Amino acid sequence: MASYSTNEFKGGLKLMLDGDPYSIIENEFVKPGKGQAFNRVKLRNLKTNRVVEKTFKSGESVEAADVVETDLQYLYNDGEFWYFMDPTTFEQKAAPQRAVGDAANWIKEQDVCTVVLWNDEPLQVEAPNFADLKVVETDPGVRGDTSGGGSKPAKLETGATVRVPLFIEEGEVLRIDTRKGEYVSRSKE
Amino acid sequence: MPCCDEMTLHQRLSQRAQLLAELRAFFAARGVIEVQPSGLGRAASMDPGLSSLAVPEAGPSGEVRYLQTSPESAMKQWLAAGSGDLYYLGPAWRGGEFGRWHAAEFTLLEWYRIGWDHRDLMGEVAELVREVAARLAASSLPAPSLPEAALPAATLARYPVEHLTYRQAFVEYAGVDPLAATPEALDSALQRHGVELFGVEGSLDSPGAAEGVAAGTGGVGGDLPGRDADEQAQRQRDERLDLLLSHVVAPQLGRGALTFVEAFPASQAALARLEPGAETNEETGASTAGCAAPSATARRFELFIDGLEIANGYHELTDAGAQRERFSREQAWRRASGLPVYPLDEALLSALEERGLPDCAGVALGVDRLLAQLIGVDSVAEARGEGGGDG
């Protein structure tokens, strides 16, 4: 089984701790003048997203997590699972809602997403940073008001609701920053 | 690979050069002689916490030499031979140490004062730090990046000196008495401060615990012979103390002050003499040597500035028998823990036995760390004018 020694620790390295996969956020080597050396490590639990701090005795080895990132195309969902396909092998993967999380607000069929696989199963789905989505429901636009003075809610084709400027009309396609969940502009496409 | 743009690099290297010159001037004015012992030594440090880098075929008949973790052995041999006060300013090497404040090669300042004790030497360490800080602050070196900003050295030159015992530091900042607390009390202090050591139950055991110490007997709590069981318990205790010191206590030490921590537990004496009264075991060579009463302390000190350990000093152990005993014990522990085992440093031991080390105090100071704090950079690599540290 692959493992990493503490002197290989660095940001992004994936480890198994207590049966869960973790990713190293920060690694600090600490050592009193005389005595035992330690690695003080901040890690993210890739299943729960919780950040924890743990200390390792320097020189210790820790089991590596079989975690890879891959680009998969979103096909559809059945309310329980979101289905993705590897565009080269056509192999399909089913991601549970827990793995899709907020990405569900922003992805639509055929979007290519970064999917983190652990032991070949989807662990985390990341939406593309920007998504172009159609407005399916909003109050009528206020013609000519492009000053950006006010805003109103708009429901998108994925079901998510974002704040948009008053001049936006139903049927328009908007560019959304998925990391912030915010309107950026009208789509140029 | 340089650390930074041209102007900043020039300034940083100039400040570094000035610091080295100021340190030399400080000792020249006090009649302390600069020495340059070989970086490649026959002997390696026995300290289980230090890892020596071996250089194959560096000796005359192709034998291994070791990059010295400090010039201590060579300097003590000179001191025993009657050299007078000495200092060393140059590189030292430690394997397996990489981080923001650690590097395999770093610049060390080490000096010895004959007839002085640890308290006299702490006084001189404080004078040295304040003096070089004041001189760097007063220098006319341009600060192109921040023309208006004063160097941190200006503030540091005015830091008050604070003295704490190891015990006081732990009580104040970790809420636990390091000399009296039970292992369980130390564990709960660690827990209280959110320090979690990776591993299963009993992960605080030293590496030797898993395969049994020396005699090769059972694991944790197994039927170790008395001495090894004591040694193991002591090592486990020190490991908990090291965790608390490095994670909880040290980051709070020396905030706006030159904070000296002294009276370390006897088990962490390293090469310091014990406080009188605690030495009985060592002198009689009893089998519990080094596992003296838990309240026994050593004449060892460390200097902390703004959370960073800067210097480590001793009222030096001069008792040759006690020195041999400590080396043998560390050698046995290295063997039991699966660490590289080196022969005893007989050159040093015979110098101590035959000529005798004069009563003296010695200290080692991390020059790259001190410079980082004087000029306000955030790693030893930057203080050396190199690329950023890759933690």
XYZ file of C-alpha atoms in Angstrom:
580
model
C 0.000 0.000 0.000
C 1.379 3.398 -0.963
C 2.314 5.719 1.853
C 3.975 9.064 2.392
C 6.655 9.958 4.903
C 6.225 13.251 6.757
C 9.140 14.722 4.826
C 7.101 14.345 1.617
C 4.191 16.318 3.118
C 3.089 19.365 1.149
C -0.096 21.186 0.231
C -2.482 19.075 -1.881
C -1.111 15.673 -0.803
C -3.939 13.168 -0.163
C -3.792 10.965 2.938
C -5.957 8.365 4.665
C -6.665 9.137 8.315
C -9.057 7.048 10.416
C -10.591 5.608 7.239
C -11.331 8.959 5.571
C -9.476 10.674 2.732
C -7.872 14.012 3.596
C -6.033 16.657 1.613
C -3.145 18.610 3.181
C -3.797 22.361 3.296
C -0.734 23.433 5.256
C 2.288 21.630 6.659
C 4.628 23.127 9.252
C 7.780 21.504 10.604
C 8.226 22.267 14.309
C 10.989 21.151 16.626
C 12.119 22.242 20.041
C 15.835 23.073 20.249
C 16.579 19.614 21.579
C 14.043 16.872 21.272
C 11.369 15.385 19.070
C 10.495 16.934 15.690
C 6.873 17.169 14.598
C 4.886 18.057 11.511
C 1.905 20.197 12.385
C -0.586 19.742 9.581
C -3.870 21.358 8.613
C -6.030 18.956 6.580
C -9.400 18.925 4.882
C -11.599 15.857 5.195
C -12.618 15.269 1.592
C -15.869 13.565 2.591
C -17.146 16.161 5.035
C -15.047 19.203 4.000
C -14.241 19.738 7.657
C -10.793 21.194 8.363
C -8.795 19.585 11.170
C -5.343 20.071 12.642
C -3.172 17.082 13.457
C 0.397 16.599 14.524
C 2.649 13.825 13.225
C 5.968 12.704 14.605
C 8.492 13.573 11.929
C 9.696 10.502 10.080
C 6.385 8.673 10.440
C 4.622 7.304 7.374
C 0.954 7.717 6.583
C -1.152 5.747 4.127
C -1.778 7.545 0.847
C -5.381 8.102 -0.249
C -6.233 6.867 -3.731
C -7.691 10.202 -4.758
C -7.549 11.591 -8.296
C -9.120 14.564 -10.007
C -10.643 14.023 -13.406
C -12.826 15.931 -15.880
C -16.190 14.265 -16.450
C -19.229 15.318 -18.452
C -22.528 15.709 -16.589
C -25.339 13.649 -18.177
C -28.469 13.819 -16.000
C -29.780 13.177 -12.494
C -32.592 11.067 -11.148
C -33.013 13.072 -7.970
C -30.833 10.653 -6.013
C -27.743 10.320 -8.149
C -26.031 12.618 -10.603
C -24.587 10.719 -13.576
C -21.276 11.661 -15.194
C -19.362 10.238 -18.132
C -15.690 10.030 -18.963
C -15.601 11.679 -22.422
C -12.797 9.406 -23.659
C -13.787 5.990 -22.267
C -17.557 6.699 -22.077
C -17.457 5.063 -18.659
C -20.227 6.357 -16.384
C -20.036 7.297 -12.690
C -22.909 7.986 -10.328
C -22.316 10.724 -7.747
C -24.537 10.877 -4.664
C -26.103 14.224 -3.713
C -23.569 14.617 -0.884
C -20.722 14.613 -3.432
C -22.451 17.063 -5.763
C -23.349 19.567 -3.048
C -23.606 23.170 -4.258
C -22.480 22.225 -7.749
C -26.075 21.032 -8.316
C -27.101 24.703 -8.456
C -24.917 25.469 -11.428
C -24.420 22.437 -13.682
C -26.564 21.505 -16.646
C -26.402 18.613 -19.052
C -23.149 18.264 -21.005
C -21.174 20.596 -18.718
C -17.677 19.303 -17.996
C -16.969 19.227 -14.256
C -13.929 18.432 -12.182
C -14.781 15.310 -10.235
C -12.636 14.067 -7.363
C -12.592 10.262 -7.336
C -11.695 8.255 -4.252
C -11.180 4.560 -4.853
C -12.776 5.281 -8.242
C -16.021 6.634 -6.708
C -17.055 10.319 -7.006
C -16.241 12.116 -3.762
C -16.656 15.705 -4.787
C -18.042 17.480 -7.849
C -16.870 20.975 -8.690
C -18.891 23.082 -11.116
C -16.962 25.055 -13.745
C -16.011 28.461 -12.278
C -18.444 30.209 -14.604
C -21.760 28.920 -15.877
C -24.091 30.362 -18.563
C -27.663 29.807 -17.410
C -31.078 30.879 -18.689
C -33.492 32.891 -16.535
C -36.763 30.988 -16.251
C -38.577 33.272 -13.840
C -38.154 36.894 -12.748
C -40.154 40.140 -12.419
C -40.514 42.090 -15.679
C -37.397 44.101 -16.586
C -37.228 47.829 -15.996
C -36.393 49.133 -19.452
C -33.493 51.539 -19.673
C -32.369 51.013 -16.112
C -28.769 49.899 -16.730
C -27.314 51.961 -13.915
C -27.162 48.883 -11.716
C -29.028 50.687 -8.985
C -31.245 47.899 -7.659
C -31.566 44.156 -7.872
C -34.224 41.445 -7.851
C -34.310 37.645 -7.586
C -34.198 35.522 -10.746
C -34.768 31.779 -10.977
C -32.397 29.945 -13.332
C -32.961 26.823 -15.431
C -31.113 24.721 -12.848
C -33.558 25.818 -10.144
C -31.094 28.097 -8.344
C -32.038 31.690 -7.538
C -29.568 34.591 -7.845
C -29.808 38.377 -7.431
C -29.757 40.141 -10.808
C -30.026 43.789 -11.974
C -33.527 45.155 -12.557
C -33.152 45.236 -16.389
C -32.805 41.447 -16.764
C -35.714 39.720 -18.577
C -36.996 36.141 -18.526
C -35.335 34.026 -21.218
C -32.008 35.861 -21.061
C -28.818 33.827 -20.571
C -26.619 35.040 -17.711
C -23.009 34.431 -16.752
C -22.767 33.251 -13.120
C -19.682 33.026 -10.916
C -20.330 29.617 -9.353
C -17.784 30.043 -6.532
C -19.628 33.080 -5.194
C -23.068 32.186 -6.543
C -23.277 35.677 -8.085
C -24.445 37.239 -11.331
C -21.521 38.520 -13.443
C -23.049 39.792 -16.705
C -25.345 38.913 -19.576
C -23.884 35.982 -21.446
C -21.997 36.945 -24.576
C -22.858 33.683 -26.317
C 17.731 30.984 -6.788
C 17.544 34.441 -5.285
C 14.670 35.286 -3.037
C 13.520 38.562 -4.424
C 13.992 41.471 -6.811
C 17.410 43.097 -7.348
C 17.023 46.031 -4.969
C 15.635 43.927 -2.156
C 18.226 41.220 -2.701
C 21.081 43.716 -2.550
C 19.681 45.199 0.632
C 19.088 41.850 2.259
C 22.555 40.509 1.470
C 24.072 43.766 2.744
C 22.145 43.505 5.995
C 23.258 39.917 6.375
C 26.884 40.886 5.765
C 26.550 43.692 8.277
C 25.132 41.349 10.914
C 28.047 38.911 10.441
C 30.520 41.836 10.729
C 28.784 43.184 13.852
C 28.856 39.773 15.521
C 32.593 39.488 14.837
C 33.174 43.029 16.115
C 31.241 42.215 19.309
C 33.579 39.320 20.133
C 36.747 41.054 18.941
C 36.030 43.855 21.427
C 35.703 41.253 24.188
C 38.799 39.229 23.398
C 36.933 36.092 22.329
C 38.819 34.211 19.582
C 37.134 33.086 16.373
C 37.833 29.456 15.457
C 36.996 27.392 12.395
C 36.753 23.736 13.325
C 36.270 21.351 10.435
C 32.735 20.985 9.209
C 33.478 17.330 8.492
C 33.973 15.531 11.793
C 34.836 11.990 12.820
C 32.073 11.946 15.399
C 28.338 12.437 14.976
C 26.020 13.926 17.567
C 24.561 11.267 19.845
C 21.455 13.340 20.596
C 18.493 11.199 19.411
C 16.729 14.405 18.362
C 19.475 15.310 15.895
C 20.239 13.628 12.609
C 23.771 13.909 11.180
C 24.411 13.976 7.439
C 27.057 11.398 6.549
C 29.627 12.115 3.860
C 31.039 8.852 2.504
C 34.745 8.644 1.712
C 35.478 12.021 3.280
C 38.143 10.601 5.615
C 41.744 9.846 4.595
C 41.224 6.095 4.072
C 37.811 6.521 2.553
C 35.842 6.386 5.784
C 32.661 8.252 6.545
C 32.775 11.746 8.014
C 29.792 13.618 9.437
C 28.744 17.178 8.711
C 28.737 18.654 12.196
C 25.381 19.462 13.794
C 27.339 21.980 15.887
C 31.045 22.717 16.497
C 30.636 21.751 20.156
C 32.911 18.697 20.216
C 35.856 20.400 18.509
C 35.480 23.589 20.549
C 35.346 21.725 23.849
C 38.498 19.846 22.908
C 40.247 23.206 22.369
C 38.838 24.575 25.619
C 40.158 21.529 27.486
C 43.560 22.086 25.869
C 43.691 25.648 27.200
C 42.521 27.767 24.250
C 40.684 30.427 26.256
C 37.291 31.891 25.252
C 36.193 30.870 21.739
C 33.488 31.562 19.230
C 32.420 29.997 15.941
C 30.374 31.714 13.250
C 29.593 29.508 10.287
C 27.499 26.690 8.872
C 26.049 23.736 10.764
C 24.059 20.865 9.290
C 21.062 18.858 10.476
C 19.442 16.083 8.487
C 15.680 15.870 8.061
C 14.966 19.441 9.135
C 13.046 21.349 6.496
C 10.584 24.140 7.064
C 10.097 27.840 7.404
C 12.413 28.012 10.409
C 14.538 24.935 9.714
C 17.026 24.022 7.007
C 19.554 21.231 6.501
C 22.286 23.899 6.455
C 22.092 27.020 8.568
C 24.379 29.613 10.106
C 25.283 29.052 13.723
C 26.987 31.297 16.237
C 28.395 29.313 19.143
C 30.560 30.633 21.938
C 32.119 29.599 25.235
C 33.056 31.688 28.246
C 35.457 30.233 30.784
C 34.626 30.718 34.458
C 31.091 31.890 33.609
C 27.811 30.216 34.494
C 24.538 30.144 32.541
C 23.315 33.343 34.183
C 26.416 35.318 33.209
C 26.044 34.017 29.672
C 22.337 34.914 29.411
C 23.394 38.462 30.229
C 25.878 38.472 27.375
C 23.383 36.937 24.916
C 20.945 39.766 25.690
C 23.695 42.384 25.254
C 24.718 40.863 21.950
C 21.182 40.758 20.532
C 20.424 44.332 21.581
C 23.764 45.663 20.369
C 23.624 44.126 16.892
C 19.950 45.131 16.614
C 20.810 48.753 17.443
C 23.666 48.782 14.950
C 21.591 47.333 12.144
C 18.834 49.825 12.889
C 21.300 52.714 12.874
C 23.016 51.680 9.659
C 22.560 53.950 6.694
C 21.582 51.076 4.423
C 18.840 52.232 2.117
C 15.501 50.541 2.434
C 14.329 50.903 -1.163
C 11.127 48.970 -0.755
C 9.963 50.721 2.383
C 11.925 53.970 2.631
C 9.871 55.238 5.542
C 9.601 52.042 7.534
C 12.083 51.445 10.318
C 13.608 47.975 10.548
C 12.120 45.709 13.231
C 15.699 45.811 14.574
C 15.002 49.311 15.934
C 12.183 47.964 18.102
C 14.018 44.784 19.000
C 17.017 46.761 20.306
C 14.710 48.112 23.015
C 13.037 44.843 24.007
C 13.121 44.265 27.774
C 14.730 41.088 29.095
C 12.427 38.570 30.754
C 13.462 35.505 32.756
C 11.152 32.510 33.226
C 11.807 29.025 34.457
C 10.646 26.163 32.242
C 8.085 25.434 34.907
C 6.793 29.027 35.042
C 6.509 29.146 31.239
C 4.376 25.981 31.181
C 2.203 27.033 34.099
C 1.619 30.461 32.552
C 1.003 29.437 28.935
C -0.138 25.797 29.036
C -1.732 25.709 32.474
C 0.206 22.655 33.605
C 3.239 22.010 35.830
C 5.744 20.227 33.571
C 7.784 18.797 36.437
C 4.985 17.547 38.690
C 2.113 16.670 36.319
C 1.187 13.050 35.696
C 1.283 11.792 32.080
C -2.530 11.926 32.103
C -2.471 15.581 33.178
C -0.051 16.365 30.355
C -2.352 14.578 27.896
C -5.359 16.536 29.046
C -3.375 19.776 28.708
C -2.575 18.779 25.116
C -6.220 18.032 24.492
C -7.298 21.319 26.049
C -5.047 23.179 23.646
C -6.288 21.236 20.613
C -3.045 19.367 20.011
C -3.862 15.985 18.528
C -1.085 13.549 17.728
C -1.870 11.305 14.797
C -2.079 7.604 15.457
C -3.859 5.067 17.535
C -3.998 4.655 21.282
C -0.545 4.967 22.764
C 0.792 6.983 19.841
C 2.781 9.066 22.272
C 5.100 6.150 22.773
C 8.572 6.659 21.466
C 9.553 4.610 18.434
C 11.376 2.130 20.618
C 8.195 1.294 22.449
C 6.712 -0.629 19.549
C 9.479 -3.171 19.328
C 10.481 -2.998 22.961
C 13.547 -1.247 24.222
C 17.104 -2.622 24.128
C 16.330 -5.959 25.720
C 13.746 -6.592 23.007
C 10.988 -7.381 25.420
C 7.281 -6.683 24.916
C 5.571 -3.482 23.897
C 3.939 -0.764 25.918
C 3.896 -1.520 29.589
C 5.720 -4.803 28.954
C 8.173 -6.331 31.384
C 11.055 -4.060 30.618
C 14.043 -4.227 32.878
C 13.799 -1.438 35.460
C 16.258 0.906 33.825
C 14.818 0.631 30.326
C 11.278 0.989 31.600
C 12.310 4.152 33.445
C 14.079 5.430 30.378
C 11.047 4.731 28.207
C 8.662 6.416 30.624
C 10.988 9.403 30.723
C 11.180 9.626 26.915
C 7.404 9.487 26.658
C 7.119 12.235 29.202
C 9.641 14.378 27.328
C 7.733 13.808 24.095
C 4.574 15.206 25.664
C 6.552 18.158 27.012
C 8.112 18.739 23.562
C 4.632 18.742 22.019
C 3.389 21.288 24.542
C 6.504 23.437 24.214
C 6.534 23.549 20.415
C 2.773 23.813 19.860
C 1.487 25.778 22.818
C 4.138 27.437 24.973
C 6.885 28.608 22.589
C 4.607 30.563 20.217
C 3.631 32.756 23.192
C 7.149 33.332 24.498
C 9.165 36.487 23.884
C 6.298 38.588 22.577
C 7.903 42.023 22.654
C 10.678 40.765 24.905
C 13.917 38.810 25.002
C 12.575 35.901 27.017
C 15.044 33.489 28.583
C 13.626 30.152 29.706
C 15.857 28.296 32.169
C 15.870 25.340 34.560
C 14.890 22.683 32.020
C 13.882 19.246 33.323
C 16.954 17.147 34.150
C 15.873 14.644 31.477
C 16.384 17.393 28.881
C 19.745 18.523 30.231
C 21.521 17.692 26.951
C 25.096 18.784 27.776
C 24.222 21.064 30.687
C 25.141 20.334 34.285
C 22.301 19.608 36.685
C 21.363 21.943 39.516
C 23.348 20.899 42.595
C 21.375 18.307 44.520
C 20.021 16.695 41.375
C 23.380 15.212 40.401
C 23.608 12.517 43.014
C 22.445 9.746 40.731
C 24.765 10.713 37.954
C 27.817 10.927 40.171
C 27.253 7.561 41.728
C 26.560 6.080 38.318
C 23.449 4.463 39.709
C 21.273 2.652 37.208
C 18.616 5.336 37.392
C 21.007 7.997 36.098
C 19.180 10.795 34.331
C 15.895 9.669 35.772
C 16.539 11.718 38.873
C 13.672 13.141 40.878
C 11.161 14.630 38.426
C 11.627 18.036 39.988
C 15.373 18.009 39.210
C 16.430 20.661 36.738
C 19.420 21.417 34.551
C 21.370 24.631 34.015
C 20.190 24.918 30.462
C 18.481 27.964 28.928
C 16.834 29.011 25.701
C 16.154 32.467 24.312
C 12.823 33.195 22.606
C 12.058 36.323 20.619
C 8.524 36.858 19.340
C 7.637 33.173 19.561
C 10.803 31.932 17.900
C 13.589 29.995 19.609
C 16.841 31.832 18.936
C 19.495 30.362 21.236
C 20.180 27.370 23.479
C 22.870 27.460 26.169
C 24.340 25.557 29.090
C 26.417 25.866 32.162
C 28.501 23.091 30.674
C 28.762 19.623 32.129
C 32.436 19.132 33.011
C 32.166 15.784 34.814
C 33.736 13.351 32.327
C 32.113 10.312 33.932
C 28.635 11.838 33.765
C 29.284 12.863 30.157
C 30.247 9.308 29.182
C 27.150 8.006 30.956
C 24.876 10.418 29.049
C 26.443 9.517 25.698
C 26.092 5.781 26.429
C 22.475 6.213 27.395
C 21.714 8.151 24.209
C 23.575 5.541 22.187
C 21.459 2.774 23.727
C 18.301 4.724 23.023
C 19.359 5.242 19.402
C 19.894 1.502 19.043
C 16.527 0.694 20.612
C 14.719 3.232 18.439
C 16.188 2.062 15.150
C 18.126 5.317 14.685
C 21.676 5.284 13.292
C 24.093 4.292 16.050
C 27.452 6.068 16.205
C 30.562 5.262 18.198
C 31.103 7.343 21.337
C 32.987 10.595 20.716
C 36.182 9.310 22.346
C 38.214 12.348 21.273
C 35.925 14.585 23.299
C 35.606 12.137 26.191
C 39.353 11.675 26.552
C 39.889 15.445 26.403
C 37.386 15.768 29.262
C 38.938 12.858 31.164
C 42.599 13.706 30.722
C 42.789 17.477 30.633
C 39.351 18.383 31.901
C 36.933 20.956 30.510
C 37.358 24.209 32.420
C 34.279 25.445 34.245
C 32.473 27.304 31.464
C 29.175 28.279 29.880
C 28.392 27.928 26.178
C 25.560 28.889 23.864
C 24.505 28.295 20.256
C 22.497 30.970 18.447
C 20.646 30.664 15.119
C 21.959 33.536 13.019
C 19.502 33.132 10.127
C 16.553 33.251 12.526
C 17.922 36.287 14.333
C 18.476 38.090 11.021
C 14.945 37.202 9.880
C 13.585 38.890 12.979
C 15.874 41.909 12.719
C 14.889 42.681 9.131
C 11.322 41.369 9.248
C 11.272 38.388 6.898
C 9.304 35.228 7.453
C 11.713 32.327 6.900
C 15.348 31.354 7.259
C 15.551 30.934 3.471
C 14.658 34.596 2.933
C 17.169 35.636 5.590
C 19.803 33.725 3.610
C 18.775 35.479 0.389
C 17.472 32.231 -1.064
C 14.116 31.192 -2.518
C 11.137 30.887 -0.197
C 10.956 27.930 2.182
C 8.961 24.992 0.906
C 7.335 23.738 4.095
